[in-house]
N, CA, C and O atoms as a printed pandas DataFrame, in Angstrom:
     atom_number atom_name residue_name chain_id  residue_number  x_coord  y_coord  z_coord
0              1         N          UNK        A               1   14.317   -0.142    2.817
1              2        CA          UNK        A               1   13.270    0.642    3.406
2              3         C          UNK        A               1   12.100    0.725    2.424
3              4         O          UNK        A               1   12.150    1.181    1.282
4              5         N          UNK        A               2   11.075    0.228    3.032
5              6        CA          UNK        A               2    9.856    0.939    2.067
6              7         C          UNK        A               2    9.090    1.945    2.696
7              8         O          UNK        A               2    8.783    1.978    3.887
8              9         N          UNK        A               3    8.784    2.811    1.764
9             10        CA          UNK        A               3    7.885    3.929    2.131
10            11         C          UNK        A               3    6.523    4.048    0.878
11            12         O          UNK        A               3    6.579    3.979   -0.350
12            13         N          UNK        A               4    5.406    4.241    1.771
13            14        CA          UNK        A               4    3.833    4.399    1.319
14            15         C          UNK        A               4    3.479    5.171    1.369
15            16         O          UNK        A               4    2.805    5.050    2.392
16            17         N          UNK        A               5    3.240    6.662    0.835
17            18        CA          UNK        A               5    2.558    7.822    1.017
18            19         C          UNK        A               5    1.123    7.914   -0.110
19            20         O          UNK        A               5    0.767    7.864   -1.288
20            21         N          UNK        A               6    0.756    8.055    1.055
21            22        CA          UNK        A               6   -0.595    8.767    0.593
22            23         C          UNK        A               6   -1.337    8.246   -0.725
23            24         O          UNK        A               6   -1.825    8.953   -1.606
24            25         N          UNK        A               7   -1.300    6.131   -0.628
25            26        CA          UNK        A               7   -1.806    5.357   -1.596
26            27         C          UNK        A               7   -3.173    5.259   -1.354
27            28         O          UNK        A               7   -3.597    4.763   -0.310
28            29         N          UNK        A               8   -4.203    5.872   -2.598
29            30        CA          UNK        A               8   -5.632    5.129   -2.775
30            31         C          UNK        A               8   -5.719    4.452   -3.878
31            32         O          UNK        A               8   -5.370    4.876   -4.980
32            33         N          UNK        A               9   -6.196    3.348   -3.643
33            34        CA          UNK        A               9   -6.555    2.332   -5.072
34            35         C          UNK        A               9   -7.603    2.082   -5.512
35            36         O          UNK        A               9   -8.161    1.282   -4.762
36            37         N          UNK        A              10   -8.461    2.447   -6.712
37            38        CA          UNK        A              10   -9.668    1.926   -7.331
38            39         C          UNK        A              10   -9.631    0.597   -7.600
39            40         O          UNK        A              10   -8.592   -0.001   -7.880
40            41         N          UNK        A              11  -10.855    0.033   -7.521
41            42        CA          UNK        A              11  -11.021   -1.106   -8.535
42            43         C          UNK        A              11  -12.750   -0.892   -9.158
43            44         O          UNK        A              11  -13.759   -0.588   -8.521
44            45         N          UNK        A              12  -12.607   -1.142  -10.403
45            46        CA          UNK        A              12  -13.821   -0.844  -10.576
46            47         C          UNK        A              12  -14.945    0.215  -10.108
47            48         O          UNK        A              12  -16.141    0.052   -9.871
48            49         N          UNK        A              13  -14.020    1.504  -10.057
49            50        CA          UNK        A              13  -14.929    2.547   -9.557
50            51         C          UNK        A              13  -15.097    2.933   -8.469
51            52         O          UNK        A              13  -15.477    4.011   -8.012
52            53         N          UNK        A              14  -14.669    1.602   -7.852
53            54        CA          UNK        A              14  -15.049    1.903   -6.387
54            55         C          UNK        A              14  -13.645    2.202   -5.428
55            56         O          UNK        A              14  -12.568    1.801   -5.870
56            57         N          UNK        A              15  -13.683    2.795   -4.327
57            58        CA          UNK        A              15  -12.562    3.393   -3.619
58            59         C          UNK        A              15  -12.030    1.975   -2.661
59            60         O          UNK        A              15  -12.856    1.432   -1.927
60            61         N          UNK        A              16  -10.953    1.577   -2.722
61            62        CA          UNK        A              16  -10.585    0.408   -2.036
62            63         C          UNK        A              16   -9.662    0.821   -0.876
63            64         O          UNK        A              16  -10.084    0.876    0.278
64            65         N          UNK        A              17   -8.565    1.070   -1.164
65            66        CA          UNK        A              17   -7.955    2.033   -0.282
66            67         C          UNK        A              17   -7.795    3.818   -0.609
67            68         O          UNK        A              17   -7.684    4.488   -1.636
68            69         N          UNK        A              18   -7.852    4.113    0.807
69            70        CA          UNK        A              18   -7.491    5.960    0.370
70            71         C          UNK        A              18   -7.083    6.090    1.436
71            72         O          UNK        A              18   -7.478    5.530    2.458
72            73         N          UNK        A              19   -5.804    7.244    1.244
73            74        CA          UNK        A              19   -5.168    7.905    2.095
74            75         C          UNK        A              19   -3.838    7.221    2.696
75            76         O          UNK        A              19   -3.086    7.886    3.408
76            77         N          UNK        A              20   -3.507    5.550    2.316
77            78        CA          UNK        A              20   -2.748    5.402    2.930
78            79         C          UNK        A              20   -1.144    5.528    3.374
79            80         O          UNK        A              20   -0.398    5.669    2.405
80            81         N          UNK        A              21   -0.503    5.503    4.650
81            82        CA          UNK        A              21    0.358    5.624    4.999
82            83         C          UNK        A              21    1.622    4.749    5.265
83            84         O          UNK        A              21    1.301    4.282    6.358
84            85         N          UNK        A              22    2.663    4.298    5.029
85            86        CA          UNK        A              22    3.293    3.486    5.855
86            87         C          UNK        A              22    4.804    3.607    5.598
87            88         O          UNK        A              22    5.276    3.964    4.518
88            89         N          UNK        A              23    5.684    3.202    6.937
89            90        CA          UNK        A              23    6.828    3.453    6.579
90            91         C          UNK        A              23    7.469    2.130    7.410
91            92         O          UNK        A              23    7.157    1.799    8.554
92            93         N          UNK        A              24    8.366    1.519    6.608
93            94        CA          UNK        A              24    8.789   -0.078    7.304
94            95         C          UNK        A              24   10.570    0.025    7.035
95            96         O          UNK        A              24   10.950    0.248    5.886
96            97         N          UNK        A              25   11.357   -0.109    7.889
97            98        CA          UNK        A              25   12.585    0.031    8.027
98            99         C          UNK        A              25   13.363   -1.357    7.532
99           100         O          UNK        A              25   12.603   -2.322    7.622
100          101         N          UNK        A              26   14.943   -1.769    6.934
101          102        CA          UNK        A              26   15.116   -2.981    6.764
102          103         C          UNK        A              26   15.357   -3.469    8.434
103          104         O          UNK        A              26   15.992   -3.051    9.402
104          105         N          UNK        A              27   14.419   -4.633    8.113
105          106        CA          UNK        A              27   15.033   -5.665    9.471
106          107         C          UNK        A              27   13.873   -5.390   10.578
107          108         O          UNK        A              27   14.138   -5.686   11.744
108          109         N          UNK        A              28   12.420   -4.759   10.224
109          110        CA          UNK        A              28   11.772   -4.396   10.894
110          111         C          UNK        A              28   10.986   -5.378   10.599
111          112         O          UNK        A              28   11.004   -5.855    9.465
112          113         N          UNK        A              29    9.925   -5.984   11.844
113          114        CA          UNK        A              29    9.117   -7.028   11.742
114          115         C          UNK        A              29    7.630   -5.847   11.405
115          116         O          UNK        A              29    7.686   -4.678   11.787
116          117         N          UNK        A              30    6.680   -6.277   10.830
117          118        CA          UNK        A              30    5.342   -5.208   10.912
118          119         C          UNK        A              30    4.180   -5.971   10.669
119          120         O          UNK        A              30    4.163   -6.212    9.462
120          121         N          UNK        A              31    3.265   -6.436   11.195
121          122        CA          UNK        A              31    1.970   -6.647   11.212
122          123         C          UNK        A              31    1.016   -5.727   10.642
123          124         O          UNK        A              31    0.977   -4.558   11.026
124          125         N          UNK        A              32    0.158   -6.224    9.655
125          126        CA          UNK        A              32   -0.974   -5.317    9.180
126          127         C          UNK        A              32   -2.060   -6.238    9.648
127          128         O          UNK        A              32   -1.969   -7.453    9.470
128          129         N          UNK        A              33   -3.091   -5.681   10.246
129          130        CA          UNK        A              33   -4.314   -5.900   10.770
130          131         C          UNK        A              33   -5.630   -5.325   11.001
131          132         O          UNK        A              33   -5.965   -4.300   11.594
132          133         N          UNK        A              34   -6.424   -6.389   10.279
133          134        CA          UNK        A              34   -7.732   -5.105   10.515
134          135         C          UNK        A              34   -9.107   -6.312    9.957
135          136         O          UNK        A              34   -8.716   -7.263    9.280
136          137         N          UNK        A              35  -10.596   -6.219   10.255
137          138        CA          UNK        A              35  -11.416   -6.913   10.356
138          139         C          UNK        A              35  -11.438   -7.414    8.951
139          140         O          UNK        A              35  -10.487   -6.866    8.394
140          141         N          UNK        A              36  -12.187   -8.345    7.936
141          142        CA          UNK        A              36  -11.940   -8.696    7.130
142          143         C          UNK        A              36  -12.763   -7.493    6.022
143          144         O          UNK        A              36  -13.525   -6.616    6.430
144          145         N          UNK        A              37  -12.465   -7.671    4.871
145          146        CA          UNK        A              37  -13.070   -6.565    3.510
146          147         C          UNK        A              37  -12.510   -5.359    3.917
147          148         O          UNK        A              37  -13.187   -4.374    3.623
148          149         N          UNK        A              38  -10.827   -5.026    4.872
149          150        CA          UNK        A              38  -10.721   -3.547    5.479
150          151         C          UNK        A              38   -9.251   -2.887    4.261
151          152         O          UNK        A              38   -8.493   -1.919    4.334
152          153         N          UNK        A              39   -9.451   -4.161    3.104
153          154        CA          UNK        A              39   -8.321   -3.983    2.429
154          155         C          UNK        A              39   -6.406   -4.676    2.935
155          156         O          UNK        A              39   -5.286   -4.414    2.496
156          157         N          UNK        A              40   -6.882   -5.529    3.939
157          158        CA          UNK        A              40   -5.343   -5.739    4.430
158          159         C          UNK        A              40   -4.360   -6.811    2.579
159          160         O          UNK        A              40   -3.141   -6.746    2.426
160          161         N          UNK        A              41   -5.141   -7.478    1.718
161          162        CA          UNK        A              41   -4.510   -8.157    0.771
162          163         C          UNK        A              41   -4.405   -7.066   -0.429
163          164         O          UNK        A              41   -3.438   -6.976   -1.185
164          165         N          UNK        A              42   -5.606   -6.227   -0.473
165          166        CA          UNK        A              42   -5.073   -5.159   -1.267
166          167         C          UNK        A              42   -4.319   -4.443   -1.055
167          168         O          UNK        A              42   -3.929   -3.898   -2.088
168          169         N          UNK        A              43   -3.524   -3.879    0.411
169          170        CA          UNK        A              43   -2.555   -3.281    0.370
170          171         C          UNK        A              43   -1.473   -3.876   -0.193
171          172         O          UNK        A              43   -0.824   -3.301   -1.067
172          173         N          UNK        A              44   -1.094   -5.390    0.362
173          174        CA          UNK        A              44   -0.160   -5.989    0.312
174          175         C          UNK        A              44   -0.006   -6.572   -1.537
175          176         O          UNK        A              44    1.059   -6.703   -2.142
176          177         N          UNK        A              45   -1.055   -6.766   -1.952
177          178        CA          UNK        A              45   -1.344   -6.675   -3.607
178          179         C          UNK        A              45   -0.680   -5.490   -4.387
179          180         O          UNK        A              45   -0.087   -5.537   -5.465
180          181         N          UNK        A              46   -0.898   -4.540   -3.671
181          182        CA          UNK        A              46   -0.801   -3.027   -4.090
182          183         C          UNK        A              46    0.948   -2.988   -4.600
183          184         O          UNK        A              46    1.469   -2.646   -5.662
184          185         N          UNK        A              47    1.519   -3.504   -3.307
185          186        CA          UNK        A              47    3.071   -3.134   -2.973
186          187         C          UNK        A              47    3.640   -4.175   -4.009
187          188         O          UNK        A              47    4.825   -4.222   -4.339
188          189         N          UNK        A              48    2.504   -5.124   -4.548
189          190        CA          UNK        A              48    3.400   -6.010   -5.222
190          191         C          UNK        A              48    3.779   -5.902   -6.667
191          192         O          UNK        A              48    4.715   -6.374   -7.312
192          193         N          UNK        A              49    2.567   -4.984   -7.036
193          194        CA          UNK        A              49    2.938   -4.543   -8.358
194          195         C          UNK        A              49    0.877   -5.134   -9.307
195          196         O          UNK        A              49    0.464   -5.080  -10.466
196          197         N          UNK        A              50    0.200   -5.638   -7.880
197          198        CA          UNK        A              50   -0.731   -6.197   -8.979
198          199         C          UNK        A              50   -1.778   -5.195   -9.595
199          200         O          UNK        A              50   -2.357   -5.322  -10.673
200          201         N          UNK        A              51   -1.914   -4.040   -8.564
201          202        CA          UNK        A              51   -2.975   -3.130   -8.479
202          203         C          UNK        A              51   -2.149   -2.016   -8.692
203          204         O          UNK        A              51   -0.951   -2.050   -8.409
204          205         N          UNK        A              52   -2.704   -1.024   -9.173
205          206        CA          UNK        A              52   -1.836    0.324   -9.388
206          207         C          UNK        A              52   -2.583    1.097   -8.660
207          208         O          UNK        A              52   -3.806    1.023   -8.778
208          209         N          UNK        A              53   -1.950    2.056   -7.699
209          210        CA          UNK        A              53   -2.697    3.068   -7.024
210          211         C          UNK        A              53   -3.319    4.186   -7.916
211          212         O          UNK        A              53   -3.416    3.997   -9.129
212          213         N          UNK        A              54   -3.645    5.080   -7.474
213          214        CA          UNK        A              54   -4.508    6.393   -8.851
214          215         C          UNK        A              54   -3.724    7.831   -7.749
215          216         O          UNK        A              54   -3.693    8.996   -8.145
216          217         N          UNK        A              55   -3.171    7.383   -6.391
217          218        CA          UNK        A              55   -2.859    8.585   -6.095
218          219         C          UNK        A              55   -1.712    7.942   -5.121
219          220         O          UNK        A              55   -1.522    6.804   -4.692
220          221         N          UNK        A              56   -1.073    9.123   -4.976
221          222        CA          UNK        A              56   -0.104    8.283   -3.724
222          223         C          UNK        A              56    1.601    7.621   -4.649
223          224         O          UNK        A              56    1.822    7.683   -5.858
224          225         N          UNK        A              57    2.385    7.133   -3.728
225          226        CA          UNK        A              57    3.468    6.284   -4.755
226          227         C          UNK        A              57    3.906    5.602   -3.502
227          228         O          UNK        A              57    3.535    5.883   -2.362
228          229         N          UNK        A              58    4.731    4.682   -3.855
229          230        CA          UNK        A              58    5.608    3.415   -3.139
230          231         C          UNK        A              58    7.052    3.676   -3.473
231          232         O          UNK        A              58    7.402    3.702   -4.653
232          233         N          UNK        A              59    8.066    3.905   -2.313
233          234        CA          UNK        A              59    9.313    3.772   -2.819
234          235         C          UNK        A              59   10.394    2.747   -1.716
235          236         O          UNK        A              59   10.697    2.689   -0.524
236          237         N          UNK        A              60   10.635    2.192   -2.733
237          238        CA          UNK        A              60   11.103    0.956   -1.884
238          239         C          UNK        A              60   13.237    1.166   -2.176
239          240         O          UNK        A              60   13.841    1.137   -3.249
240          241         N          UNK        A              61   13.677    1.313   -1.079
241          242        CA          UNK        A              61   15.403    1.010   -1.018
242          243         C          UNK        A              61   15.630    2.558   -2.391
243          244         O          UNK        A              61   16.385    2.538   -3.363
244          245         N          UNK        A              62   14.819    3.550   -2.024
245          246        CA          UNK        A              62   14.766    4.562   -2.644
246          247         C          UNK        A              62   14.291    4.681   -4.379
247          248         O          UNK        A              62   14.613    5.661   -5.051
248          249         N          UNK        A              63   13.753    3.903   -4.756
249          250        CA          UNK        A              63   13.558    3.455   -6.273
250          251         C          UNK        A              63   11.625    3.667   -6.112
251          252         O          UNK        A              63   10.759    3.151   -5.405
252          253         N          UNK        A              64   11.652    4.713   -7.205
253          254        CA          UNK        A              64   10.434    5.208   -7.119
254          255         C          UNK        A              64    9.185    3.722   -7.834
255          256         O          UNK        A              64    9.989    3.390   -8.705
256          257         N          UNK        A              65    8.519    3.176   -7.962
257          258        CA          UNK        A              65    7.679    2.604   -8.595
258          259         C          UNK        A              65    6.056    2.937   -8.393
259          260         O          UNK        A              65    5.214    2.333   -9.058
C-alpha cells in the first residue's frame, strides 16, 4: 500500500506541488493525469526518492520515508 498525505515540493523556491493526496492499494491499477507543467513526473519523481517534499510524508507497505 502506498499512502501520500499532504505532499508539497519546492524546487528552487518555487511551489511545485502542494497539498497533495493519494492513497493506492496492492494490486490496484491508478492513472495520474493532468495537462502538461501540472506536476504529473514530479509527483512520480517525488515517490521515488529524487525530490524531497518540505511538508507532507509517503508511507509505503507501512515504512515511513
Amino acid at each position: 500500500m502506498l499512502k501520500i498525505q499532504n505532499i508539497s515540493v519546492k524546487i528552487s523556491n518555487s511551489i511545485i506541488l502542494k497539498n497533495i493526496d493519494m492513497y493506492i492499494k496492492r494490486g490496484m491499477i491508478t492513472c495520474i493525469m493532468g495537462k502538461n507543467g501540472m506536476g504529473k513526473t514530479t509527483l512520480l519523481e517525488t515517490i521515488i526518492g529524487h525530490h524531497k517534499p518540505y511538508l507532507g510524508y509517503i508511507n509505503y507497505n507501512g515504512e515511513h520515508f
